Amino acid sequence: MEEDEIIEVVDSSGNFVRLAKRGEVYKQGLLHKAVNVVLFTPEKKIYLQRRSANKKSFPNFWDISVAEHLKPRESYKNAAVRGLLEELSIKTPVFKIREPHIQENVFEKAGEKIIENELAELYTGVYDGEITIDPTEVSETKEVTLQDAAKIYDLTPWGLDEINFLGRNPQIIERLKL
């Protein structure tokens, strides 16, 4: 069960504090590690995914290619690779483009409040191939330009933060040599 998933609680420098269940982490807004991935096509479009309707926070919202909690003792990069494989069946090299940064997002539904307080790193890569979604995580995917992604009204807050970061740093995309 998702609420029983064990997550590492960390301090603002990323140092281990303790283990906690996901439900407790969400309820108390405990800081934990997450990884975000913005994957590009060779045509410089971004792969976006629509979160499934059964997601606890931000269901049916559009999201960046992958957003993943780290498992205990897992590296950011390994979590990025795992998330791409689990959610989209993608195997491709990824590399870090943004140092750890705090993203705090609150989602309220039916009187329940979920506080996502994450120490996140951003990764990117290029992929040109088939995608097979995990329907428990993702309902659909699409490819959009960076400019169009920034205009999507139902984009997750962490997704918008990463899209805006890329918009402020166009040299990162240029380095991809697409």
PDB file of C-alpha atoms in Angstrom:
ATOM      1  CA  MET A   1       0.000   0.000   0.000  1.00  0.00           C
ATOM      2  CA  GLU A   2       1.338   3.408  -0.995  1.00  0.00           C
ATOM      3  CA  GLU A   3       0.763   5.006   2.430  1.00  0.00           C
ATOM      4  CA  ASP A   4       2.921   2.303   4.062  1.00  0.00           C
ATOM      5  CA  GLU A   5       5.878   2.893   1.723  1.00  0.00           C
ATOM      6  CA  ILE A   6       8.986   3.677   3.770  1.00  0.00           C
ATOM      7  CA  ILE A   7      10.684   6.989   2.917  1.00  0.00           C
ATOM      8  CA  GLU A   8      13.857   8.584   4.268  1.00  0.00           C
ATOM      9  CA  VAL A   9      13.259  11.856   6.092  1.00  0.00           C
ATOM     10  CA  VAL A  10      16.209  14.218   5.575  1.00  0.00           C
ATOM     11  CA  ASP A  11      17.405  17.642   6.663  1.00  0.00           C
ATOM     12  CA  SER A  12      17.789  20.556   4.228  1.00  0.00           C
ATOM     13  CA  SER A  13      21.315  19.358   3.351  1.00  0.00           C
ATOM     14  CA  GLY A  14      20.015  15.900   2.432  1.00  0.00           C
ATOM     15  CA  ASN A  15      21.367  14.175   5.534  1.00  0.00           C
ATOM     16  CA  PHE A  16      19.400  11.194   6.834  1.00  0.00           C
ATOM     17  CA  VAL A  17      17.196  11.946   9.851  1.00  0.00           C
ATOM     18  CA  ARG A  18      14.965   8.867  10.119  1.00  0.00           C
ATOM     19  CA  LEU A  19      12.627   6.525   8.252  1.00  0.00           C
ATOM     20  CA  ALA A  20       8.885   7.194   8.112  1.00  0.00           C
ATOM     21  CA  LYS A  21       5.821   5.870   6.332  1.00  0.00           C
ATOM     22  CA  ARG A  22       4.661   7.877   3.333  1.00  0.00           C
ATOM     23  CA  GLY A  23       1.355   8.695   5.049  1.00  0.00           C
ATOM     24  CA  GLU A  24       3.186  10.303   7.987  1.00  0.00           C
ATOM     25  CA  VAL A  25       5.559  12.137   5.624  1.00  0.00           C
ATOM     26  CA  TYR A  26       2.602  13.613   3.708  1.00  0.00           C
ATOM     27  CA  LYS A  27       0.572  14.488   6.792  1.00  0.00           C
ATOM     28  CA  GLN A  28       3.418  16.243   8.633  1.00  0.00           C
ATOM     29  CA  GLY A  29       5.152  17.714   5.581  1.00  0.00           C
ATOM     30  CA  LEU A  30       8.431  16.004   6.445  1.00  0.00           C
ATOM     31  CA  LEU A  31      11.328  16.779   4.106  1.00  0.00           C
ATOM     32  CA  HIS A  32      12.258  13.808   1.902  1.00  0.00           C
ATOM     33  CA  LYS A  33      14.173  13.166  -1.313  1.00  0.00           C
ATOM     34  CA  ALA A  34      12.600  13.092  -4.768  1.00  0.00           C
ATOM     35  CA  VAL A  35      13.891  13.140  -8.306  1.00  0.00           C
ATOM     36  CA  ASN A  36      12.364  14.843 -11.332  1.00  0.00           C
ATOM     37  CA  VAL A  37      13.116  13.971 -14.945  1.00  0.00           C
ATOM     38  CA  VAL A  38      12.418  16.105 -18.003  1.00  0.00           C
ATOM     39  CA  LEU A  39      13.080  13.904 -21.011  1.00  0.00           C
ATOM     40  CA  PHE A  40      13.404  15.423 -24.484  1.00  0.00           C
ATOM     41  CA  THR A  41      12.712  14.097 -27.958  1.00  0.00           C
ATOM     42  CA  PRO A  42      15.343  14.688 -30.671  1.00  0.00           C
ATOM     43  CA  GLU A  43      13.036  17.496 -31.880  1.00  0.00           C
ATOM     44  CA  LYS A  44      13.456  19.326 -28.520  1.00  0.00           C
ATOM     45  CA  LYS A  45       9.979  18.447 -27.293  1.00  0.00           C
ATOM     46  CA  ILE A  46       9.333  17.314 -23.733  1.00  0.00           C
ATOM     47  CA  TYR A  47       7.655  14.046 -22.868  1.00  0.00           C
ATOM     48  CA  LEU A  48       4.823  14.836 -20.452  1.00  0.00           C
ATOM     49  CA  GLN A  49       2.679  12.314 -18.635  1.00  0.00           C
ATOM     50  CA  ARG A  50      -0.820  12.667 -17.239  1.00  0.00           C
ATOM     51  CA  ARG A  51      -0.979  11.281 -13.713  1.00  0.00           C
ATOM     52  CA  SER A  52      -3.544   8.530 -13.261  1.00  0.00           C
ATOM     53  CA  ALA A  53      -6.903   9.267 -11.665  1.00  0.00           C
ATOM     54  CA  ASN A  54      -6.036   7.094  -8.661  1.00  0.00           C
ATOM     55  CA  LYS A  55      -3.011   9.190  -7.587  1.00  0.00           C
ATOM     56  CA  LYS A  56      -3.445  10.583  -4.078  1.00  0.00           C
ATOM     57  CA  SER A  57      -2.117  14.038  -4.927  1.00  0.00           C
ATOM     58  CA  PHE A  58      -2.766  15.936  -8.131  1.00  0.00           C
ATOM     59  CA  PRO A  59      -4.697  13.133  -9.898  1.00  0.00           C
ATOM     60  CA  ASN A  60      -5.243  13.674 -13.647  1.00  0.00           C
ATOM     61  CA  PHE A  61      -2.738  16.559 -13.674  1.00  0.00           C
ATOM     62  CA  TRP A  62      -0.089  16.754 -16.359  1.00  0.00           C
ATOM     63  CA  ASP A  63       3.416  16.166 -15.070  1.00  0.00           C
ATOM     64  CA  ILE A  64       6.982  16.181 -16.301  1.00  0.00           C
ATOM     65  CA  SER A  65       8.341  12.920 -17.701  1.00  0.00           C
ATOM     66  CA  VAL A  66       8.866  11.360 -14.251  1.00  0.00           C
ATOM     67  CA  ALA A  67       8.706  12.481 -10.618  1.00  0.00           C
ATOM     68  CA  GLU A  68       9.779   9.836  -8.148  1.00  0.00           C
ATOM     69  CA  HIS A  69      10.423   9.442  -4.412  1.00  0.00           C
ATOM     70  CA  LEU A  70      13.739   7.860  -3.565  1.00  0.00           C
ATOM     71  CA  LYS A  71      13.732   4.514  -1.827  1.00  0.00           C
ATOM     72  CA  PRO A  72      15.862   4.262   1.342  1.00  0.00           C
ATOM     73  CA  ARG A  73      19.597   4.523   0.472  1.00  0.00           C
ATOM     74  CA  GLU A  74      18.813   4.982  -3.260  1.00  0.00           C
ATOM     75  CA  SER A  75      20.700   7.614  -5.249  1.00  0.00           C
ATOM     76  CA  TYR A  76      18.879  10.338  -7.149  1.00  0.00           C
ATOM     77  CA  LYS A  77      20.204   9.021 -10.461  1.00  0.00           C
ATOM     78  CA  ASN A  78      19.144   5.432  -9.752  1.00  0.00           C
ATOM     79  CA  ALA A  79      15.674   6.676  -8.799  1.00  0.00           C
ATOM     80  CA  ALA A  80      15.468   8.626 -12.081  1.00  0.00           C
ATOM     81  CA  VAL A  81      16.408   5.546 -14.103  1.00  0.00           C
ATOM     82  CA  ARG A  82      13.997   3.358 -12.089  1.00  0.00           C
ATOM     83  CA  GLY A  83      11.126   5.831 -12.470  1.00  0.00           C
ATOM     84  CA  LEU A  84      11.521   6.046 -16.251  1.00  0.00           C
ATOM     85  CA  LEU A  85      11.537   2.269 -16.519  1.00  0.00           C
ATOM     86  CA  GLU A  86       8.631   1.666 -14.113  1.00  0.00           C
ATOM     87  CA  GLU A  87       6.285   4.363 -15.372  1.00  0.00           C
ATOM     88  CA  LEU A  88       7.125   4.652 -19.101  1.00  0.00           C
ATOM     89  CA  SER A  89       9.233   1.541 -19.916  1.00  0.00           C
ATOM     90  CA  ILE A  90      12.090   3.819 -21.008  1.00  0.00           C
ATOM     91  CA  LYS A  91      15.776   2.938 -20.724  1.00  0.00           C
ATOM     92  CA  THR A  92      18.019   5.855 -21.634  1.00  0.00           C
ATOM     93  CA  PRO A  93      20.985   7.662 -20.084  1.00  0.00           C
ATOM     94  CA  VAL A  94      20.121  10.619 -17.842  1.00  0.00           C
ATOM     95  CA  PHE A  95      22.253  13.289 -16.222  1.00  0.00           C
ATOM     96  CA  LYS A  96      21.755  15.855 -13.473  1.00  0.00           C
ATOM     97  CA  ILE A  97      21.025  19.426 -14.523  1.00  0.00           C
ATOM     98  CA  ARG A  98      19.842  20.979 -11.248  1.00  0.00           C
ATOM     99  CA  GLU A  99      21.270  20.642  -7.784  1.00  0.00           C
ATOM    100  CA  PRO A 100      19.056  19.663  -4.827  1.00  0.00           C
ATOM    101  CA  HIS A 101      16.325  22.245  -4.240  1.00  0.00           C
ATOM    102  CA  ILE A 102      13.295  22.292  -1.983  1.00  0.00           C
ATOM    103  CA  GLN A 103       9.850  22.015  -3.528  1.00  0.00           C
ATOM    104  CA  GLU A 104       6.872  22.297  -1.195  1.00  0.00           C
ATOM    105  CA  ASN A 105       3.413  21.634  -2.598  1.00  0.00           C
ATOM    106  CA  VAL A 106       0.095  21.217  -0.819  1.00  0.00           C
ATOM    107  CA  PHE A 107      -2.853  19.272  -2.200  1.00  0.00           C
ATOM    108  CA  GLU A 108      -6.237  19.233  -0.478  1.00  0.00           C
ATOM    109  CA  LYS A 109      -9.160  17.006  -1.386  1.00  0.00           C
ATOM    110  CA  ALA A 110     -12.194  15.974   0.643  1.00  0.00           C
ATOM    111  CA  GLY A 111     -10.739  17.434   3.833  1.00  0.00           C
ATOM    112  CA  GLU A 112      -7.435  15.585   3.461  1.00  0.00           C
ATOM    113  CA  LYS A 113      -4.254  17.624   3.163  1.00  0.00           C
ATOM    114  CA  ILE A 114      -1.109  16.207   1.540  1.00  0.00           C
ATOM    115  CA  ILE A 115       2.070  18.199   2.057  1.00  0.00           C
ATOM    116  CA  GLU A 116       4.824  17.270  -0.385  1.00  0.00           C
ATOM    117  CA  ASN A 117       8.007  18.756   1.064  1.00  0.00           C
ATOM    118  CA  GLU A 118      10.780  17.454  -1.148  1.00  0.00           C
ATOM    119  CA  LEU A 119      14.497  17.906  -1.622  1.00  0.00           C
ATOM    120  CA  ALA A 120      14.593  17.301  -5.373  1.00  0.00           C
ATOM    121  CA  GLU A 121      17.227  16.979  -8.068  1.00  0.00           C
ATOM    122  CA  LEU A 122      16.418  17.424 -11.765  1.00  0.00           C
ATOM    123  CA  TYR A 123      17.689  15.075 -14.460  1.00  0.00           C
ATOM    124  CA  THR A 124      17.346  15.099 -18.218  1.00  0.00           C
ATOM    125  CA  GLY A 125      18.113  13.015 -21.254  1.00  0.00           C
ATOM    126  CA  VAL A 126      17.032  12.381 -24.821  1.00  0.00           C
ATOM    127  CA  TYR A 127      14.801   9.513 -25.919  1.00  0.00           C
ATOM    128  CA  ASP A 128      13.434   8.481 -29.284  1.00  0.00           C
ATOM    129  CA  GLY A 129      11.451   5.279 -29.039  1.00  0.00           C
ATOM    130  CA  GLU A 130       8.352   3.499 -27.859  1.00  0.00           C
ATOM    131  CA  ILE A 131       6.665   4.284 -24.566  1.00  0.00           C
ATOM    132  CA  THR A 132       4.559   1.776 -22.662  1.00  0.00           C
ATOM    133  CA  ILE A 133       2.825   3.387 -19.712  1.00  0.00           C
ATOM    134  CA  ASP A 134       2.058   1.826 -16.343  1.00  0.00           C
ATOM    135  CA  PRO A 135      -1.688   2.594 -16.069  1.00  0.00           C
ATOM    136  CA  THR A 136      -1.571   2.617 -12.260  1.00  0.00           C
ATOM    137  CA  GLU A 137       0.775   5.632 -12.508  1.00  0.00           C
ATOM    138  CA  VAL A 138       0.085   7.255 -15.889  1.00  0.00           C
ATOM    139  CA  SER A 139      -3.059   7.637 -18.002  1.00  0.00           C
ATOM    140  CA  GLU A 140      -1.468   9.120 -21.151  1.00  0.00           C
ATOM    141  CA  THR A 141       1.588  10.888 -22.524  1.00  0.00           C
ATOM    142  CA  LYS A 142       2.234  13.657 -25.013  1.00  0.00           C
ATOM    143  CA  GLU A 143       5.127  15.616 -26.469  1.00  0.00           C
ATOM    144  CA  VAL A 144       5.120  19.419 -26.201  1.00  0.00           C
ATOM    145  CA  THR A 145       7.543  22.290 -26.553  1.00  0.00           C
ATOM    146  CA  LEU A 146       9.005  23.886 -23.438  1.00  0.00           C
ATOM    147  CA  GLN A 147       6.988  27.041 -24.154  1.00  0.00           C
ATOM    148  CA  ASP A 148       3.717  25.086 -24.468  1.00  0.00           C
ATOM    149  CA  ALA A 149       4.451  23.079 -21.308  1.00  0.00           C
ATOM    150  CA  ALA A 150       4.735  26.327 -19.325  1.00  0.00           C
ATOM    151  CA  LYS A 151       1.193  27.268 -20.421  1.00  0.00           C
ATOM    152  CA  ILE A 152      -0.557  24.061 -19.269  1.00  0.00           C
ATOM    153  CA  TYR A 153      -2.988  25.104 -16.556  1.00  0.00           C
ATOM    154  CA  ASP A 154      -3.186  21.668 -14.908  1.00  0.00           C
ATOM    155  CA  LEU A 155       0.537  20.958 -14.671  1.00  0.00           C
ATOM    156  CA  THR A 156       1.783  19.760 -11.281  1.00  0.00           C
ATOM    157  CA  PRO A 157       3.452  22.517  -9.242  1.00  0.00           C
ATOM    158  CA  TRP A 158       6.806  20.686  -9.172  1.00  0.00           C
ATOM    159  CA  GLY A 159       6.532  20.126 -12.919  1.00  0.00           C
ATOM    160  CA  LEU A 160       5.926  23.835 -13.495  1.00  0.00           C
ATOM    161  CA  ASP A 161       8.896  24.682 -11.250  1.00  0.00           C
ATOM    162  CA  GLU A 162      11.204  22.483 -13.339  1.00  0.00           C
ATOM    163  CA  ILE A 163       9.780  23.763 -16.658  1.00  0.00           C
ATOM    164  CA  ASN A 164      10.315  27.356 -15.481  1.00  0.00           C
ATOM    165  CA  PHE A 165      13.879  26.479 -14.410  1.00  0.00           C
ATOM    166  CA  LEU A 166      14.593  25.178 -17.930  1.00  0.00           C
ATOM    167  CA  GLY A 167      13.000  28.306 -19.432  1.00  0.00           C
ATOM    168  CA  ARG A 168      15.367  30.481 -17.380  1.00  0.00           C
ATOM    169  CA  ASN A 169      18.341  28.315 -18.399  1.00  0.00           C
ATOM    170  CA  PRO A 170      18.083  27.664 -22.162  1.00  0.00           C
ATOM    171  CA  GLN A 171      21.791  26.788 -22.314  1.00  0.00           C
ATOM    172  CA  ILE A 172      20.942  23.457 -20.658  1.00  0.00           C
ATOM    173  CA  ILE A 173      18.770  22.424 -23.589  1.00  0.00           C
ATOM    174  CA  GLU A 174      21.387  23.660 -26.051  1.00  0.00           C
ATOM    175  CA  ARG A 175      23.973  21.396 -24.389  1.00  0.00           C
ATOM    176  CA  LEU A 176      21.809  18.372 -25.225  1.00  0.00           C
ATOM    177  CA  LYS A 177      22.943  18.766 -28.849  1.00  0.00           C
ATOM    178  CA  LEU A 178      19.553  17.891 -30.262  1.00  0.00           C
TER     179      LEU A 178
END
